[in-house]
Short mmCIF file of C-alpha atoms and ligand atoms in Angstrom, two decimals:
data_model
loop_
_atom_site.label_atom_id
_atom_site.label_comp_id
_atom_site.label_asym_id
_atom_site.label_seq_id
_atom_site.Cartn_x
_atom_site.Cartn_y
_atom_site.Cartn_z
CA UNK A 1 27.18 19.27 87.46
CA UNK A 2 28.93 19.73 84.12
CA UNK A 3 32.37 18.19 83.75
CA UNK A 4 33.33 20.15 80.66
CA UNK A 5 36.44 22.33 80.28
CA UNK A 6 35.95 24.87 77.42
CA UNK A 7 38.90 26.56 75.72
CA UNK A 8 37.99 29.58 73.83
CA UNK A 9 39.82 30.63 70.76
CA UNK A 10 40.64 34.26 70.25
CA UNK A 11 40.88 34.68 66.57
CA UNK A 12 38.05 34.90 64.02
CA UNK A 13 40.24 33.44 61.36
CA UNK A 14 43.07 31.45 62.76
CA UNK A 15 42.74 28.13 64.37
CA UNK A 16 46.30 26.99 63.97
CA UNK A 17 47.86 29.05 66.73
CA UNK A 18 50.44 27.17 68.90
CA UNK A 19 49.16 29.15 71.93
CA UNK A 20 45.61 27.89 71.33
CA UNK A 21 46.94 24.39 71.13
CA UNK A 22 48.97 24.90 74.25
CA UNK A 23 45.84 25.96 76.24
CA UNK A 24 44.09 22.91 74.85
CA UNK A 25 46.93 20.73 75.88
CA UNK A 26 46.70 22.01 79.45
CA UNK A 27 43.01 21.43 79.45
CA UNK A 28 43.50 17.90 78.16
CA UNK A 29 46.06 17.15 80.94
CA UNK A 30 43.57 18.48 83.59
CA UNK A 31 40.66 16.62 82.07
CA UNK A 32 42.38 13.29 82.57
CA UNK A 33 43.01 14.03 86.21
CA UNK A 34 39.62 15.61 86.98
CA UNK A 35 37.46 13.30 84.71
CA UNK A 36 36.37 16.17 82.62
CA UNK A 37 36.06 16.59 78.81
CA UNK A 38 37.60 19.24 76.64
CA UNK A 39 35.61 21.43 74.25
CA UNK A 40 37.43 23.81 71.86
CA UNK A 41 35.08 26.74 71.42
CA UNK A 42 35.80 28.35 67.98
CA UNK A 43 33.73 31.49 67.16
CA UNK A 44 34.67 32.74 63.57
CA UNK A 45 35.35 31.60 60.14
CA UNK A 46 37.74 28.68 60.16
CA UNK A 47 39.21 26.26 57.52
CA UNK A 48 40.16 22.62 57.96
CA UNK A 49 42.99 23.54 60.37
CA UNK A 50 40.22 23.52 63.03
CA UNK A 51 40.50 19.75 63.11
CA UNK A 52 44.06 19.99 64.43
CA UNK A 53 42.74 20.59 67.91
CA UNK A 54 41.96 16.91 68.25
CA UNK A 55 45.64 16.13 68.10
CA UNK A 56 46.09 18.24 71.14
CA UNK A 57 43.46 16.47 73.25
CA UNK A 58 40.16 18.10 72.43
CA UNK A 59 37.12 15.81 72.74
CA UNK A 60 34.87 18.23 70.84
CA UNK A 61 34.71 21.39 68.75
CA UNK A 62 31.87 23.71 69.29
CA UNK A 63 31.99 25.76 66.03
CA UNK A 64 30.00 28.91 65.83
CA UNK A 65 30.27 30.25 62.33
CA UNK A 66 30.65 33.96 62.34
CA UNK A 67 31.81 36.24 59.51
CA UNK A 68 32.27 39.48 61.30
CA UNK A 69 34.88 40.57 63.85
CA UNK A 70 32.97 42.39 66.35
CA UNK A 71 34.18 42.00 69.91
CA UNK A 72 30.67 42.61 71.18
CA UNK A 73 29.09 39.94 69.03
CA UNK A 74 31.82 37.56 70.18
CA UNK A 75 30.80 38.29 73.80
CA UNK A 76 27.16 37.78 72.92
CA UNK A 77 27.92 34.37 71.35
CA UNK A 78 30.06 33.37 74.26
CA UNK A 79 27.26 34.36 76.53
CA UNK A 80 24.70 32.13 74.78
CA UNK A 81 27.22 29.15 74.83
CA UNK A 82 27.92 29.57 78.55
CA UNK A 83 24.25 29.87 79.37
CA UNK A 84 23.35 26.74 77.46
CA UNK A 85 26.38 24.61 78.59
CA UNK A 86 27.29 25.88 82.05
CA UNK A 87 30.83 24.25 81.80
CA UNK A 88 32.90 23.43 84.83
CA UNK A 89 35.68 25.65 83.61
CA UNK A 90 36.57 28.08 80.81
CA UNK A 91 40.12 29.00 79.63
CA UNK A 92 40.05 32.32 77.93
CA UNK A 93 43.07 33.65 75.97
CA UNK A 94 44.97 36.54 77.55
CA UNK A 95 44.40 38.74 74.51
CA UNK A 96 42.36 41.89 74.40
CA UNK A 97 39.39 40.02 73.17
CA UNK A 98 39.77 37.08 75.56
CA UNK A 99 40.21 39.35 78.62
CA UNK A 100 37.22 41.52 77.60
CA UNK A 101 35.04 38.46 77.16
CA UNK A 102 36.14 36.86 80.37
CA UNK A 103 35.45 39.89 82.34
CA UNK A 104 31.90 40.35 81.02
CA UNK A 105 31.07 36.74 81.29
CA UNK A 106 32.40 36.45 84.92
CA UNK A 107 29.97 39.21 85.90
CA UNK A 108 27.03 37.93 83.91
CA UNK A 109 27.28 34.28 84.88
CA UNK A 110 28.83 34.82 88.42
CA UNK A 111 31.82 32.86 87.36
CA UNK A 112 35.10 32.77 89.40
CA UNK A 113 37.83 34.42 87.32
CA UNK A 114 41.60 34.25 87.71
CA UNK A 115 43.29 36.80 85.42
CA UNK A 116 46.72 36.10 83.88
CA UNK A 117 46.96 32.63 85.21
CA UNK A 118 50.50 31.02 84.93
CA UNK A 119 49.48 27.49 85.90
CA UNK A 120 46.45 25.31 86.71
CA UNK A 121 46.47 22.17 88.81
CA UNK A 122 43.74 19.70 89.91
CA UNK A 123 44.27 18.80 93.64
CA UNK A 124 41.97 15.88 93.63
CA UNK A 125 38.99 18.04 94.59
CA UNK A 126 39.24 21.38 92.86
CA UNK A 127 41.13 23.31 90.30
CA UNK A 128 43.84 25.55 91.68
CA UNK A 129 44.84 28.47 89.65
CA UNK A 130 48.32 30.10 90.03
CA UNK A 131 49.12 33.73 89.24
CA UNK A 132 51.62 36.36 90.17
CA UNK A 133 50.63 38.87 92.83
CA UNK A 134 51.93 41.86 94.76
CA UNK A 135 53.89 43.13 91.81
CA UNK A 136 54.99 39.57 90.88
CA UNK A 137 56.80 39.18 94.24
CA UNK A 138 54.59 36.24 95.16
CA UNK A 139 52.86 33.40 93.29
CA UNK A 140 49.39 32.85 94.84
CA UNK A 141 47.13 29.88 94.52
CA UNK A 142 43.38 30.52 93.97
CA UNK A 143 40.55 28.16 94.48
CA UNK A 144 37.15 29.18 93.28
CA UNK A 145 34.28 28.56 95.68
CA UNK A 146 30.54 28.79 95.45
CA UNK A 147 30.39 29.09 91.62
CA UNK A 148 29.16 26.63 89.10
CA UNK A 149 31.53 27.72 86.45
CA UNK A 150 35.05 28.99 87.00
CA UNK A 151 37.36 30.66 84.56
CA UNK A 152 40.71 32.00 83.87
CA UNK A 153 42.67 33.99 81.25
CA UNK A 154 46.09 32.67 80.08
CA UNK A 155 48.67 34.72 78.19
CA UNK A 156 50.38 33.28 75.16
CA UNK A 157 53.40 31.17 75.74
CA UNK A 158 52.34 29.99 79.16
CA UNK A 159 51.28 26.40 78.17
CA UNK A 160 53.24 24.30 75.68
CA UNK A 161 51.38 22.54 72.91
CA UNK A 162 51.69 18.71 73.31
CA UNK A 163 50.17 16.27 71.05
CA UNK A 164 48.34 13.42 72.57
CA UNK A 165 49.19 9.70 71.73
CA UNK A 166 45.64 8.79 70.82
CA UNK A 167 43.62 11.76 69.47
CA UNK A 168 39.75 11.42 69.98
CA UNK A 169 37.50 10.94 66.90
CA UNK A 170 36.68 14.22 65.27
CA UNK A 171 33.46 15.63 66.79
CA UNK A 172 32.52 19.13 65.49
CA UNK A 173 29.20 20.43 66.69
CA UNK A 174 27.70 23.49 64.99
CA UNK A 175 26.40 26.16 67.40
CA UNK A 176 23.57 28.27 66.45
CA UNK A 177 24.06 31.85 67.71
CA UNK A 178 20.68 33.21 66.79
CA UNK A 179 19.00 34.86 69.59
CA UNK A 180 22.32 35.83 71.26
CA UNK A 181 21.20 39.08 72.60
CA UNK A 182 23.23 39.99 75.63
CA UNK A 183 22.93 43.75 76.19
CA UNK A 184 26.42 45.19 75.70
CA UNK A 185 27.50 48.67 74.69
CA UNK A 186 29.30 48.67 71.29
CA UNK A 187 32.14 50.74 72.62
CA UNK A 188 34.78 49.15 70.21
CA UNK A 189 34.26 49.27 66.50
CA UNK A 190 36.41 46.69 64.71
CA UNK A 191 36.79 47.87 61.12
CA UNK A 192 38.50 44.75 59.80
CA UNK A 193 40.47 41.84 61.06
CA UNK A 194 43.19 39.93 59.39
CA UNK A 195 45.54 37.06 60.39
CA UNK A 196 48.73 38.75 61.79
CA UNK A 197 52.03 36.78 61.25
CA UNK A 198 53.77 36.80 64.59
CA UNK A 199 57.44 37.60 64.55
CA UNK A 200 57.86 36.31 68.03
CA UNK A 201 57.79 32.56 68.79
CA UNK A 202 57.14 32.00 72.47
CA UNK A 203 57.98 28.31 71.92
CA UNK A 204 61.58 28.44 70.39
CA UNK A 205 63.73 25.64 71.86
CA UNK A 206 66.51 28.08 72.81
CA UNK A 207 65.97 31.75 73.82
CA UNK A 208 68.56 34.36 74.75
CA UNK A 209 67.48 37.09 77.12
CA UNK A 210 69.48 40.23 77.71
CA UNK A 211 69.38 42.90 80.22
CA UNK A 212 71.20 46.17 81.02
CA UNK A 213 74.38 44.16 81.89
CA UNK A 214 74.63 42.88 78.24
CA UNK A 215 73.37 45.76 76.30
CA UNK A 216 76.43 47.45 74.76
CA UNK A 217 76.42 47.26 70.98
CA UNK A 218 79.24 44.77 70.54
CA UNK A 219 77.75 42.30 73.06
CA UNK A 220 74.31 42.65 71.49
CA UNK A 221 75.62 42.03 68.04
CA UNK A 222 77.36 38.85 69.24
CA UNK A 223 74.11 37.77 71.06
CA UNK A 224 72.14 37.94 67.81
CA UNK A 225 74.92 36.06 65.95
CA UNK A 226 74.97 33.34 68.40
CA UNK A 227 71.19 33.23 68.48
CA UNK A 228 71.15 32.83 64.71
CA UNK A 229 73.47 29.76 64.89
CA UNK A 230 71.10 28.03 67.49
CA UNK A 231 68.00 29.19 65.67
CA UNK A 232 67.16 30.89 68.94
CA UNK A 233 64.90 34.02 69.63
CA UNK A 234 66.30 37.09 71.43
CA UNK A 235 64.28 38.68 74.25
CA UNK A 236 64.86 41.51 76.68
CA UNK A 237 64.02 42.89 80.09
CA UNK A 238 61.86 45.92 80.42
CA UNK A 239 64.90 47.99 81.15
CA UNK A 240 66.31 47.37 77.73
CA UNK A 241 62.95 47.78 76.02
CA UNK A 242 62.68 51.20 77.63
CA UNK A 243 66.31 51.87 76.37
CA UNK A 244 64.88 51.05 72.94
CA UNK A 245 67.43 48.29 72.46
CA UNK A 246 64.60 45.79 71.53
CA UNK A 247 60.92 46.22 70.75
CA UNK A 248 58.22 45.78 73.26
CA UNK A 249 56.89 42.60 71.59
CA UNK A 250 60.10 40.89 72.88
CA UNK A 251 59.90 41.99 76.42
CA UNK A 252 59.51 39.06 78.79
CA UNK A 253 57.77 39.35 82.12
CA UNK A 254 54.83 40.74 84.02
CA UNK A 255 54.06 43.48 81.50
CA UNK A 256 55.42 41.58 78.54
CA UNK A 257 55.12 38.06 77.28
CA UNK A 258 55.63 34.63 78.82
CA UNK A 259 57.93 32.19 77.11
CA UNK A 260 58.54 28.50 77.47
CA UNK A 261 61.84 27.55 75.76
CA UNK A 262 63.76 24.41 76.62
CA UNK A 263 66.74 26.56 77.41
CA UNK A 264 66.82 30.24 78.46
CA UNK A 265 70.13 31.98 78.56
CA UNK A 266 69.84 35.12 80.77
CA UNK A 267 72.69 37.54 80.01
CA UNK A 268 73.23 40.54 82.33
CA UNK A 269 69.71 40.29 83.79
CA UNK A 270 69.32 41.01 87.45
CA UNK A 271 66.36 38.67 87.85
CA UNK A 272 63.65 40.98 89.15
CA UNK A 273 60.48 39.14 90.00
CA UNK A 274 58.69 40.92 87.24
CA UNK A 275 61.09 39.48 84.71
CA UNK A 276 61.31 35.93 86.05
CA UNK A 277 57.52 35.43 86.13
CA UNK A 278 57.73 35.38 82.37
CA UNK A 279 60.23 32.41 82.24
CA UNK A 280 58.52 30.30 84.84
CA UNK A 281 57.95 27.60 82.25
CA UNK A 282 61.47 27.58 80.83
CA UNK A 283 62.83 24.09 81.27
CA UNK A 284 66.41 25.11 82.02
CA UNK A 285 67.77 28.55 82.91
CA UNK A 286 71.39 29.45 82.38
CA UNK A 287 72.23 32.83 83.92
CA UNK A 288 75.28 35.01 83.45
CA UNK A 289 75.79 37.86 85.85
CA UNK A 290 78.85 39.43 87.34
CA UNK A 291 77.25 39.92 90.59
CA UNK A 292 77.21 36.60 92.47
CA UNK A 293 74.35 37.80 94.58
CA UNK A 294 72.13 38.67 91.65
CA UNK A 295 68.56 37.36 92.21
CA UNK A 296 68.53 35.61 88.79
CA UNK A 297 70.78 32.98 90.38
CA UNK A 298 67.96 31.94 92.58
CA UNK A 299 66.06 30.73 89.51
CA UNK A 300 68.93 29.45 87.46
CA UNK A 301 69.77 25.93 86.94
CA UNK A 302 73.25 26.90 85.86
CA UNK A 303 74.95 30.05 87.29
CA UNK A 304 77.88 31.69 85.46
CA UNK A 305 79.44 34.48 87.52
CA UNK A 306 81.25 36.61 85.03
CA UNK A 307 81.19 39.35 82.36
CA UNK A 308 78.32 38.78 79.92
CA UNK A 309 80.45 40.33 77.21
CA UNK A 310 83.34 37.97 77.64
CA UNK A 311 81.11 34.92 77.91
CA UNK A 312 79.14 35.89 74.90
CA UNK A 313 82.38 36.15 72.91
CA UNK A 314 83.44 32.77 74.23
CA UNK A 315 80.24 31.19 72.97
CA UNK A 316 80.89 32.77 69.62
CA UNK A 317 84.41 31.27 69.56
CA UNK A 318 83.02 27.78 70.27
CA UNK A 319 80.45 28.20 67.48
CA UNK A 320 83.08 29.30 65.07
CA UNK A 321 85.26 26.33 66.07
CA UNK A 322 82.25 23.95 65.55
CA UNK A 323 81.63 25.46 62.16
CA UNK A 324 85.13 24.53 60.92
C1 FAD B 1 54.70 47.06 87.31
C2 FAD B 1 56.06 46.65 86.77
C3 FAD B 1 56.04 45.80 85.78
C4 FAD B 1 57.36 45.29 85.29
N1 FAD B 1 57.32 44.52 84.18
C5 FAD B 1 58.57 43.97 83.83
C6 FAD B 1 58.59 42.97 82.74
O1 FAD B 1 57.54 42.62 82.12
N2 FAD B 1 59.84 42.53 82.34
C7 FAD B 1 61.02 42.95 82.90
O2 FAD B 1 62.01 42.47 82.53
N3 FAD B 1 60.95 43.82 83.92
C8 FAD B 1 59.79 44.38 84.35
N4 FAD B 1 59.72 45.40 85.30
C9 FAD B 1 61.02 45.94 85.74
C10 FAD B 1 61.84 45.10 86.69
O3 FAD B 1 61.48 45.39 87.93
C11 FAD B 1 63.32 45.36 86.55
O4 FAD B 1 63.53 46.73 86.77
C12 FAD B 1 63.95 45.03 85.20
O5 FAD B 1 63.60 43.58 84.92
C13 FAD B 1 65.46 45.13 85.26
O6 FAD B 1 66.03 44.93 84.12
P1 FAD B 1 67.58 44.48 83.93
O7 FAD B 1 67.81 43.13 84.71
O8 FAD B 1 67.94 44.46 82.54
O9 FAD B 1 68.46 45.64 84.58
P2 FAD B 1 69.14 45.96 86.02
O10 FAD B 1 68.17 45.73 87.22
O11 FAD B 1 69.81 47.23 85.80
O12 FAD B 1 70.21 44.76 86.12
C14 FAD B 1 71.32 44.65 85.32
C15 FAD B 1 72.02 43.35 85.83
O13 FAD B 1 73.20 43.18 85.02
C16 FAD B 1 74.34 42.80 85.77
N5 FAD B 1 75.44 43.29 85.01
C17 FAD B 1 75.97 44.49 84.85
N6 FAD B 1 77.16 44.41 84.14
C18 FAD B 1 77.29 43.04 83.76
C19 FAD B 1 78.28 42.43 82.89
N7 FAD B 1 79.17 43.10 82.32
N8 FAD B 1 78.12 41.08 82.82
C20 FAD B 1 77.13 40.35 83.50
N9 FAD B 1 76.21 41.02 84.21
C21 FAD B 1 76.30 42.37 84.39
C22 FAD B 1 74.12 43.54 87.12
O14 FAD B 1 74.81 42.84 88.15
C23 FAD B 1 72.60 43.44 87.18
O15 FAD B 1 72.21 42.35 87.97
C24 FAD B 1 58.55 45.84 85.78
C25 FAD B 1 58.49 46.68 86.89
C26 FAD B 1 57.28 47.07 87.44
C27 FAD B 1 57.22 47.96 88.61
#
């Protein structure tokens, strides 16, 4: 049986994405425990940045040079790769392209598929996939049975990129996609594709999150000022996105993004399970809420019961004092 973990890239042009490196790092960690190898599957037109994947623990790059940007062709190539390699596990990105490809491949190759996985562990015998379920009110653990290849999709920001101490020697294998002829309907026509500069970093060291309890203009202005001092990103709950106080790109949670900061400062956030599922990988959570029974305190490492407005102002005062 194959002992290969494949990590699929989701861009035809960009191989320098911290999220891709994060998924490779996770695969590398699992490979050590499960005695597997890690192959970075890169379908597209890449420059030398491709070699960076070795720093994050890849054993091999399987490079399929492809100049187009058709989702259907991507799936066809992935299909041929899977048919030829039958890896133990495939990690797909949680992007539109990754989810589409994972769904098609799981049917075609009878692979187990855990969508929107938030963690993967090796229990000594099998991979255990964790994901939120029942409207994010529970984290379930999934084990794939009776399938040669198992797979999952992982959203950006879930796994942190970690460089390995001793990268493997560069091993780039070219994959010949000729004859990739999976029958698929071309229902999406991609006219062009270009590298999008992301304004959101899911890996900033410090992140401020605000909810309805910290959403008046004065508090918000102060939160942004404080964030600028700490070089931190600002995120919001779905409630404040719906109130148009921050754009959807910065919504953390089940229907938004996942973030993995060292410190997450949750201001005036109730702590609904749909929100906290997006901060599962934050190393420390500091929560400020005036309701001592707010659910966010169940997840917080440090709980501050008080008015978010006053506490935000206090943080500003400390910053100003430090600047002097
Ligand atoms: C299918 C589905 C998907 C969802 N996806 C997401 C998602 O991705 N992300 C997300 O965030 N939500 C999501 N939600 C919504 C989620 O259930 C909550 O409704 C939302 O997170 C609540 O946002 P909030 O904490 O800002 O607001 P509220 O629930 O209104 O909470 C405000 C909090 O602020 C506190 N507060 C009030 N005034 C102050 C003050 N002066 N100082 C300090 N604290 C104060 C209150 O005590 C309260 O705890 C989803 C819901 C569903 C059904």
